[in-house]
PDB file of C-alpha atoms and ligand atoms in Angstrom:
ATOM      1  CA  MET D 261      -0.198   0.316  -0.174  1.00  0.00           C
ATOM      2  CA  PRO D 262       1.003   3.271  -0.960  1.00  0.00           C
ATOM      3  CA  ALA D 263       2.333   5.460   1.908  1.00  0.00           C
ATOM      4  CA  LYS D 264      -0.221   8.396   3.218  1.00  0.00           C
ATOM      5  CA  ARG D 265       0.064  11.640   2.037  1.00  0.00           C
ATOM      6  CA  SER D 266      -1.046  14.980   2.451  1.00  0.00           C
ATOM      7  CA  SER D 267      -4.568  15.443  -0.127  1.00  0.00           C
ATOM      8  CA  PRO D 268      -4.231  18.905  -2.524  1.00  0.00           C
ATOM      9  CA  THR D 269      -7.552  19.017  -0.037  1.00  0.00           C
ATOM     10  CA  THR D 270      -5.815  19.639   2.588  1.00  0.00           C
ATOM     11  CA  THR D 271      -5.038  22.935   4.925  1.00  0.00           C
ATOM     12  CA  ARG D 272      -1.138  21.387   3.738  1.00  0.00           C
ATOM     13  CA  ARG D 273      -0.189  23.725   1.215  1.00  0.00           C
ATOM     14  CA  THR D 274       1.737  26.295   1.138  1.00  0.00           C
ATOM     15  CA  THR D 275       5.431  24.502   1.197  1.00  0.00           C
ATOM     16  CA  PRO D 276       4.349  21.888  -1.772  1.00  0.00           C
ATOM     17  CA  VAL D 277       3.255  25.425  -3.484  1.00  0.00           C
ATOM     18  CA  SER D 278       6.401  26.919  -3.019  1.00  0.00           C
ATOM     19  CA  ARG D 279       8.662  23.568  -3.187  1.00  0.00           C
ATOM     20  CA  ARG D 280       7.018  22.844  -7.404  1.00  0.00           C
ATOM     21  CA  THR D 281       8.922  26.047  -8.295  1.00  0.00           C
ATOM     22  CA  THR D 282      11.447  23.892 -10.212  1.00  0.00           C
ATOM     23  CA  THR D 283      11.745  22.560 -13.142  1.00  0.00           C
ATOM     24  CA  THR D 284       8.383  21.894 -14.652  1.00  0.00           C
ATOM     25  CA  ALA D 285       7.326  24.741 -13.131  1.00  0.00           C
ATOM     26  CA  ARG D 286      10.361  27.387 -14.835  1.00  0.00           C
ATOM     27  CA  ARG D 287       9.712  25.350 -17.492  1.00  0.00           C
ATOM     28  CA  ALA D 288       5.510  26.068 -17.776  1.00  0.00           C
ATOM     29  CA  ALA D 289       6.404  29.014 -16.817  1.00  0.00           C
ATOM     30  CA  SER D 290       8.745  29.594 -19.746  1.00  0.00           C
ATOM     31  CA  SER D 291       6.361  28.459 -22.141  1.00  0.00           C
ATOM     32  CA  GLY D 292       3.600  29.762 -20.599  1.00  0.00           C
ATOM     33  CA  THR D 293       1.552  27.046 -19.854  1.00  0.00           C
ATOM     34  CA  ARG D 294      -0.019  26.568 -16.654  1.00  0.00           C
ATOM     35  CA  VAL D 295       2.062  24.213 -13.948  1.00  0.00           C
ATOM     36  CA  PRO D 296       0.212  20.911 -12.877  1.00  0.00           C
ATOM     37  CA  GLY D 297      -1.476  21.513  -9.213  1.00  0.00           C
ATOM     38  CA  PRO D 298      -3.920  22.302  -7.394  1.00  0.00           C
ATOM     39  CA  SER D 299      -5.509  26.205  -7.543  1.00  0.00           C
ATOM     40  CA  PRO D 300      -6.704  26.827  -3.889  1.00  0.00           C
ATOM     41  CA  SER D 301      -9.899  27.946  -3.926  1.00  0.00           C
ATOM     42  CA  SER D 302     -11.967  28.515  -0.004  1.00  0.00           C
ATOM     43  CA  ASP D 303     -14.683  26.366   1.576  1.00  0.00           C
ATOM     44  CA  GLY D 304     -15.011  28.799   3.993  1.00  0.00           C
ATOM     45  CA  HIS D 305     -13.900  27.443   6.103  1.00  0.00           C
ATOM     46  CA  GLY D 306      -9.864  28.180   6.022  1.00  0.00           C
ATOM     47  CA  ARG D 307      -9.841  24.929   3.884  1.00  0.00           C
ATOM     48  CA  THR D 308      -8.036  25.350   0.604  1.00  0.00           C
ATOM     49  CA  MET D 309     -10.561  22.878  -1.889  1.00  0.00           C
ATOM     50  CA  SER D 310      -8.445  21.871  -5.390  1.00  0.00           C
ATOM     51  CA  SER D 311      -8.822  19.073  -7.601  1.00  0.00           C
ATOM     52  CA  GLN D 312      -6.175  19.251 -10.006  1.00  0.00           C
ATOM     53  CA  PRO D 313      -3.885  15.656  -9.048  1.00  0.00           C
ATOM     54  CA  TRP D 314      -0.460  16.770  -7.038  1.00  0.00           C
ATOM     55  CA  LEU D 315       1.519  15.797 -10.967  1.00  0.00           C
ATOM     56  CA  HIS D 316       5.558  14.617 -11.156  1.00  0.00           C
ATOM     57  CA  GLN D 317       6.042  13.935  -7.782  1.00  0.00           C
ATOM     58  CA  LYS D 318       9.828  11.808  -6.181  1.00  0.00           C
ATOM     59  CA  GLY D 319       9.785  11.162  -3.216  1.00  0.00           C
ATOM     60  CA  VAL D 320      12.654   8.815  -1.147  1.00  0.00           C
ATOM     61  CA  GLU D 321      13.339   4.753  -0.691  1.00  0.00           C
ATOM     62  CA  LEU D 322      11.134   3.466   1.939  1.00  0.00           C
ATOM     63  CA  GLN D 323      12.922   0.295   2.125  1.00  0.00           C
ATOM     64  CA  ALA D 324      16.517  -0.771   0.406  1.00  0.00           C
ATOM     65  CA  PHE D 325      16.238  -4.221  -2.241  1.00  0.00           C
ATOM     66  CA  GLY D 326      16.533  -7.098  -0.194  1.00  0.00           C
ATOM     67  CA  THR D 327      16.375  -5.862   3.519  1.00  0.00           C
ATOM     68  CA  VAL D 328      13.594  -7.533   5.427  1.00  0.00           C
ATOM     69  CA  ARG D 329      10.891  -5.554   7.534  1.00  0.00           C
ATOM     70  CA  GLN D 330       9.821  -7.013  11.555  1.00  0.00           C
ATOM     71  CA  PHE D 331       6.633  -8.584  11.256  1.00  0.00           C
ATOM     72  CA  PRO D 332       4.428 -10.251  13.455  1.00  0.00           C
ATOM     73  CA  LEU D 333       4.889 -13.945  12.116  1.00  0.00           C
ATOM     74  CA  ALA D 334       6.439 -16.208  14.393  1.00  0.00           C
ATOM     75  CA  LEU D 335       9.184 -16.491  12.118  1.00  0.00           C
ATOM     76  CA  SER D 336      13.427 -15.122  13.370  1.00  0.00           C
ATOM     77  CA  GLN D 337      14.806 -12.316  11.271  1.00  0.00           C
ATOM     78  CA  ASP D 338      17.271 -14.296  10.049  1.00  0.00           C
ATOM     79  CA  SER D 339      15.040 -17.234   8.908  1.00  0.00           C
ATOM     80  CA  ARG D 340      12.736 -14.206   6.662  1.00  0.00           C
ATOM     81  CA  MET D 341      15.722 -13.215   5.406  1.00  0.00           C
ATOM     82  CA  MET D 342      16.980 -16.050   4.036  1.00  0.00           C
ATOM     83  CA  SER D 343      13.503 -17.327   2.774  1.00  0.00           C
ATOM     84  CA  CYS D 344      13.476 -14.032   0.590  1.00  0.00           C
ATOM     85  CA  GLN D 345      16.939 -14.544  -0.735  1.00  0.00           C
ATOM     86  CA  LEU D 346      15.120 -18.393  -1.881  1.00  0.00           C
ATOM     87  CA  LEU D 347      11.975 -16.840  -3.227  1.00  0.00           C
ATOM     88  CA  THR D 348      14.080 -14.032  -5.184  1.00  0.00           C
ATOM     89  CA  GLN D 349      15.828 -16.204  -7.317  1.00  0.00           C
ATOM     90  CA  THR D 350      12.223 -18.609  -7.584  1.00  0.00           C
ATOM     91  CA  LEU D 351      10.914 -14.953  -8.215  1.00  0.00           C
ATOM     92  CA  ALA D 352      13.095 -12.909 -11.282  1.00  0.00           C
ATOM     93  CA  ASP D 353      14.286 -16.662 -13.253  1.00  0.00           C
ATOM     94  CA  THR D 354       9.828 -17.287 -12.453  1.00  0.00           C
ATOM     95  CA  GLN D 355       9.453 -13.838 -14.126  1.00  0.00           C
ATOM     96  CA  ILE D 356      12.427 -15.379 -17.607  1.00  0.00           C
ATOM     97  CA  LEU D 357      10.590 -18.234 -18.033  1.00  0.00           C
ATOM     98  CA  TYR D 358       7.098 -16.292 -17.639  1.00  0.00           C
ATOM     99  CA  ALA D 359       8.097 -14.210 -20.776  1.00  0.00           C
ATOM    100  CA  LEU D 360      10.306 -17.260 -22.040  1.00  0.00           C
ATOM    101  CA  TYR D 361       6.980 -18.677 -22.414  1.00  0.00           C
ATOM    102  CA  LYS D 362       5.152 -16.168 -24.343  1.00  0.00           C
ATOM    103  CA  LYS D 363       8.181 -15.496 -26.414  1.00  0.00           C
ATOM    104  CA  HIS D 364       8.596 -18.890 -27.866  1.00  0.00           C
ATOM    105  CA  HIS D 365       4.155 -18.995 -27.645  1.00  0.00           C
ATOM    106  CA  TRP D 366       4.564 -16.361 -30.542  1.00  0.00           C
ATOM    107  CA  LEU D 367       7.027 -17.749 -32.401  1.00  0.00           C
ATOM    108  CA  MET D 368       6.012 -21.034 -32.541  1.00  0.00           C
ATOM    109  CA  ARG D 369       5.625 -22.500 -36.140  1.00  0.00           C
ATOM    110  CA  GLY D 370       4.867 -25.634 -37.742  1.00  0.00           C
ATOM    111  CA  ALA D 371       2.614 -28.856 -37.891  1.00  0.00           C
ATOM    112  CA  THR D 372       2.156 -28.479 -34.451  1.00  0.00           C
ATOM    113  CA  PHE D 373       1.612 -24.791 -33.820  1.00  0.00           C
ATOM    114  CA  TYR D 374      -2.049 -24.555 -33.188  1.00  0.00           C
ATOM    115  CA  GLN D 375      -1.594 -27.419 -29.815  1.00  0.00           C
ATOM    116  CA  LEU D 376       1.717 -25.982 -29.351  1.00  0.00           C
ATOM    117  CA  HIS D 377       1.077 -22.313 -29.385  1.00  0.00           C
ATOM    118  CA  LEU D 378      -1.609 -22.863 -27.075  1.00  0.00           C
ATOM    119  CA  LEU D 379      -0.251 -24.845 -24.422  1.00  0.00           C
ATOM    120  CA  LEU D 380       2.971 -22.295 -24.242  1.00  0.00           C
ATOM    121  CA  ASP D 381      -0.239 -19.811 -23.441  1.00  0.00           C
ATOM    122  CA  LYS D 382      -1.725 -22.091 -20.886  1.00  0.00           C
ATOM    123  CA  HIS D 383       1.881 -22.410 -18.806  1.00  0.00           C
ATOM    124  CA  ALA D 384       2.782 -18.543 -18.882  1.00  0.00           C
ATOM    125  CA  ASP D 385      -0.927 -17.719 -17.102  1.00  0.00           C
ATOM    126  CA  GLU D 386       0.237 -20.435 -14.948  1.00  0.00           C
ATOM    127  CA  GLN D 387       3.827 -19.089 -15.023  1.00  0.00           C
ATOM    128  CA  LEU D 388       2.484 -15.591 -14.530  1.00  0.00           C
ATOM    129  CA  GLU D 389      -0.122 -16.367 -11.374  1.00  0.00           C
ATOM    130  CA  LEU D 390       2.849 -18.600  -9.311  1.00  0.00           C
ATOM    131  CA  VAL D 391       5.100 -14.775 -10.267  1.00  0.00           C
ATOM    132  CA  ASP D 392       2.556 -13.249  -8.629  1.00  0.00           C
ATOM    133  CA  MET D 393       2.087 -15.493  -5.154  1.00  0.00           C
ATOM    134  CA  ILE D 394       6.401 -15.651  -4.855  1.00  0.00           C
ATOM    135  CA  ALA D 395       6.169 -11.927  -5.179  1.00  0.00           C
ATOM    136  CA  GLU D 396       3.686 -11.863  -2.400  1.00  0.00           C
ATOM    137  CA  ARG D 397       4.885 -13.778   0.243  1.00  0.00           C
ATOM    138  CA  ILE D 398       8.514 -12.153  -0.345  1.00  0.00           C
ATOM    139  CA  GLN D 399       5.852  -9.192   0.657  1.00  0.00           C
ATOM    140  CA  THR D 400       4.823 -11.719   3.650  1.00  0.00           C
ATOM    141  CA  LEU D 401       8.040 -11.955   4.808  1.00  0.00           C
ATOM    142  CA  GLY D 402       8.683  -7.986   5.146  1.00  0.00           C
ATOM    143  CA  GLY D 403      11.218  -8.523   2.356  1.00  0.00           C
ATOM    144  CA  VAL D 404      10.570  -6.237  -1.093  1.00  0.00           C
ATOM    145  CA  ALA D 405       9.539  -8.561  -3.942  1.00  0.00           C
ATOM    146  CA  VAL D 406      11.268  -7.504  -7.832  1.00  0.00           C
ATOM    147  CA  GLY D 407       9.418  -6.118 -10.055  1.00  0.00           C
ATOM    148  CA  ASP D 408      11.300  -4.385 -12.576  1.00  0.00           C
ATOM    149  CA  PRO D 409      12.006  -6.312 -15.207  1.00  0.00           C
ATOM    150  CA  ARG D 410      16.142  -4.788 -16.217  1.00  0.00           C
ATOM    151  CA  HIS D 411      16.106  -5.624 -11.881  1.00  0.00           C
ATOM    152  CA  VAL D 412      15.077  -9.323 -12.982  1.00  0.00           C
ATOM    153  CA  ALA D 413      17.658  -9.302 -15.008  1.00  0.00           C
ATOM    154  CA  GLU D 414      20.653  -8.590 -13.540  1.00  0.00           C
ATOM    155  CA  ILE D 415      19.722 -11.903 -10.865  1.00  0.00           C
ATOM    156  CA  THR D 416      18.101 -14.686 -13.179  1.00  0.00           C
ATOM    157  CA  LYS D 417      20.107 -17.856 -13.642  1.00  0.00           C
ATOM    158  CA  ILE D 418      17.737 -18.277 -16.900  1.00  0.00           C
ATOM    159  CA  PRO D 419      19.794 -17.531 -20.306  1.00  0.00           C
ATOM    160  CA  ARG D 420      18.961 -15.190 -22.360  1.00  0.00           C
ATOM    161  CA  PRO D 421      17.793 -16.476 -26.009  1.00  0.00           C
ATOM    162  CA  PRO D 422      18.717 -15.579 -29.386  1.00  0.00           C
ATOM    163  CA  ASP D 423      16.591 -12.420 -29.478  1.00  0.00           C
ATOM    164  CA  GLY D 424      15.067 -14.269 -33.537  1.00  0.00           C
ATOM    165  CA  ALA D 425      12.779 -17.534 -33.846  1.00  0.00           C
ATOM    166  CA  GLU D 426      15.315 -20.574 -33.626  1.00  0.00           C
ATOM    167  CA  GLU D 427      14.397 -23.751 -33.925  1.00  0.00           C
ATOM    168  CA  VAL D 428      11.289 -25.454 -32.328  1.00  0.00           C
ATOM    169  CA  PRO D 429      12.340 -28.528 -30.877  1.00  0.00           C
ATOM    170  CA  ALA D 430      14.823 -26.219 -29.795  1.00  0.00           C
ATOM    171  CA  MET D 431      12.746 -24.215 -28.304  1.00  0.00           C
ATOM    172  CA  LEU D 432      10.627 -26.516 -26.297  1.00  0.00           C
ATOM    173  CA  SER D 433      14.365 -27.947 -25.153  1.00  0.00           C
ATOM    174  CA  ARG D 434      15.288 -24.567 -23.881  1.00  0.00           C
ATOM    175  CA  LEU D 435      11.856 -24.133 -21.561  1.00  0.00           C
ATOM    176  CA  LEU D 436      12.538 -27.564 -20.125  1.00  0.00           C
ATOM    177  CA  GLU D 437      15.969 -26.244 -19.375  1.00  0.00           C
ATOM    178  CA  ALA D 438      14.649 -23.053 -17.795  1.00  0.00           C
ATOM    179  CA  HIS D 439      12.289 -25.070 -15.815  1.00  0.00           C
ATOM    180  CA  GLU D 440      15.023 -27.830 -14.421  1.00  0.00           C
ATOM    181  CA  MET D 441      17.092 -24.816 -13.820  1.00  0.00           C
ATOM    182  CA  ILE D 442      13.315 -23.199 -10.967  1.00  0.00           C
ATOM    183  CA  LEU D 443      12.774 -26.843  -9.374  1.00  0.00           C
ATOM    184  CA  ILE D 444      16.858 -27.349  -8.701  1.00  0.00           C
ATOM    185  CA  GLY D 445      16.242 -23.397  -7.339  1.00  0.00           C
ATOM    186  CA  ALA D 446      13.012 -24.356  -5.143  1.00  0.00           C
ATOM    187  CA  HIS D 447      13.948 -28.281  -4.221  1.00  0.00           C
ATOM    188  CA  GLU D 448      16.305 -26.297  -2.449  1.00  0.00           C
ATOM    189  CA  GLY D 449      14.462 -22.853  -0.591  1.00  0.00           C
ATOM    190  CA  ALA D 450      11.910 -26.400   0.258  1.00  0.00           C
ATOM    191  CA  ALA D 451      14.453 -27.970   2.060  1.00  0.00           C
ATOM    192  CA  ARG D 452      15.815 -25.135   4.027  1.00  0.00           C
ATOM    193  CA  THR D 453      12.984 -22.522   4.059  1.00  0.00           C
ATOM    194  CA  ALA D 454      11.880 -26.343   6.468  1.00  0.00           C
ATOM    195  CA  ALA D 455      14.605 -26.833   8.045  1.00  0.00           C
ATOM    196  CA  MET D 456      14.603 -22.583   9.561  1.00  0.00           C
ATOM    197  CA  GLY D 457      10.590 -22.962  10.270  1.00  0.00           C
ATOM    198  CA  ASP D 458       9.862 -21.123   7.293  1.00  0.00           C
ATOM    199  CA  ASP D 459       6.227 -23.685   6.695  1.00  0.00           C
ATOM    200  CA  GLY D 460       4.712 -21.065   4.468  1.00  0.00           C
ATOM    201  CA  SER D 461       7.497 -20.772   1.953  1.00  0.00           C
ATOM    202  CA  ASN D 462       7.791 -24.578   2.234  1.00  0.00           C
ATOM    203  CA  ASP D 463       4.856 -24.508   0.981  1.00  0.00           C
ATOM    204  CA  LEU D 464       4.621 -22.614  -1.587  1.00  0.00           C
ATOM    205  CA  PHE D 465       7.864 -24.008  -3.292  1.00  0.00           C
ATOM    206  CA  VAL D 466       6.185 -27.447  -2.356  1.00  0.00           C
ATOM    207  CA  SER D 467       3.024 -26.913  -3.485  1.00  0.00           C
ATOM    208  CA  ASP D 468       2.850 -24.665  -5.901  1.00  0.00           C
ATOM    209  CA  VAL D 469       6.676 -23.951  -8.026  1.00  0.00           C
ATOM    210  CA  ILE D 470       7.288 -27.890  -7.506  1.00  0.00           C
ATOM    211  CA  ARG D 471       4.316 -29.172  -8.749  1.00  0.00           C
ATOM    212  CA  THR D 472       3.163 -26.861 -11.558  1.00  0.00           C
ATOM    213  CA  GLY D 473       6.947 -26.571 -12.503  1.00  0.00           C
ATOM    214  CA  GLU D 474       6.535 -30.352 -12.745  1.00  0.00           C
ATOM    215  CA  MET D 475       3.304 -30.938 -14.643  1.00  0.00           C
ATOM    216  CA  GLN D 476       5.191 -28.088 -17.258  1.00  0.00           C
ATOM    217  CA  ALA D 477       7.926 -30.349 -17.524  1.00  0.00           C
ATOM    218  CA  TRP D 478       6.562 -32.813 -18.551  1.00  0.00           C
ATOM    219  CA  PHE D 479       3.411 -31.922 -20.904  1.00  0.00           C
ATOM    220  CA  LEU D 480       7.033 -29.906 -22.687  1.00  0.00           C
ATOM    221  CA  ALA D 481       8.672 -33.160 -22.568  1.00  0.00           C
ATOM    222  CA  GLU D 482       6.604 -35.781 -24.816  1.00  0.00           C
ATOM    223  CA  HIS D 483       6.266 -33.224 -27.436  1.00  0.00           C
ATOM    224  CA  LEU D 484      10.624 -33.788 -27.765  1.00  0.00           C
ATOM    225  CA  VAL D 485       9.577 -37.858 -27.772  1.00  0.00           C
ATOM    226  CA  ASP D 486      10.198 -38.610 -31.950  1.00  0.00           C
ATOM    227  CA  THR D 487       7.145 -41.245 -32.294  1.00  0.00           C
ATOM    228  CA  PRO D 488       5.624 -42.138 -35.615  1.00  0.00           C
ATOM    229  CA  LEU D 489       2.834 -40.757 -36.824  1.00  0.00           C
ATOM    230  CA  VAL D 490       1.111 -42.995 -38.982  1.00  0.00           C
ATOM    231  CA  HIS D 491       2.630 -46.549 -39.806  1.00  0.00           C
ATOM    232  CA  ALA D 492       4.015 -48.541 -36.282  1.00  0.00           C
TER     233      ALA D 492
HETATM  234 FE1  FE2 I 219      -1.080 -14.464 -27.417  1.00  0.00          FE
END
């Protein structure tokens, strides 16, 4: 939830208005346009009223990435910190897997285009659900979930694919390898969170990340079995 800020309708307006004599205000003044911000009027009780949003706001970073806040969850700081680190790796890798699924959903081709186009989109949707669950688990533990794709790219261990289109079996193999990397991390995460007593994170690793990943890997792997289509 965003930090509560003073509304433009409160009496706190003298300082912000003067503070807004900044680049935006100077630029607006030189161009002859109106400065975005509340136009004051009074409601007759000494309160200023305005429906103009406060635009172009900047703020301080409230919590640094890689830190955890104190939450009363019956889990130690060390436990929550370790879980957040494990979950962060899985979150970044899962965001990349989601993106890989969408890329290959779009770039699919050949005789099995239709079924793979649909299957990869279904898997992408399921991975996106996992992204949200993992991110919110990190927030629940007091951490900061990685969200910006450029930050995700710095964290993930999944290799970057070529920008162009690969052959279909190579696309599927790439997805399978990404799945296995996530599963290795999830098994480690499950064991370490269990050892530290973080049952909620353990459950997320086992019931969601591992179960979903294993099932999706099975569906992909069956498309790489070279079976005759007509003659036995
Ligand atoms: Fe689509």
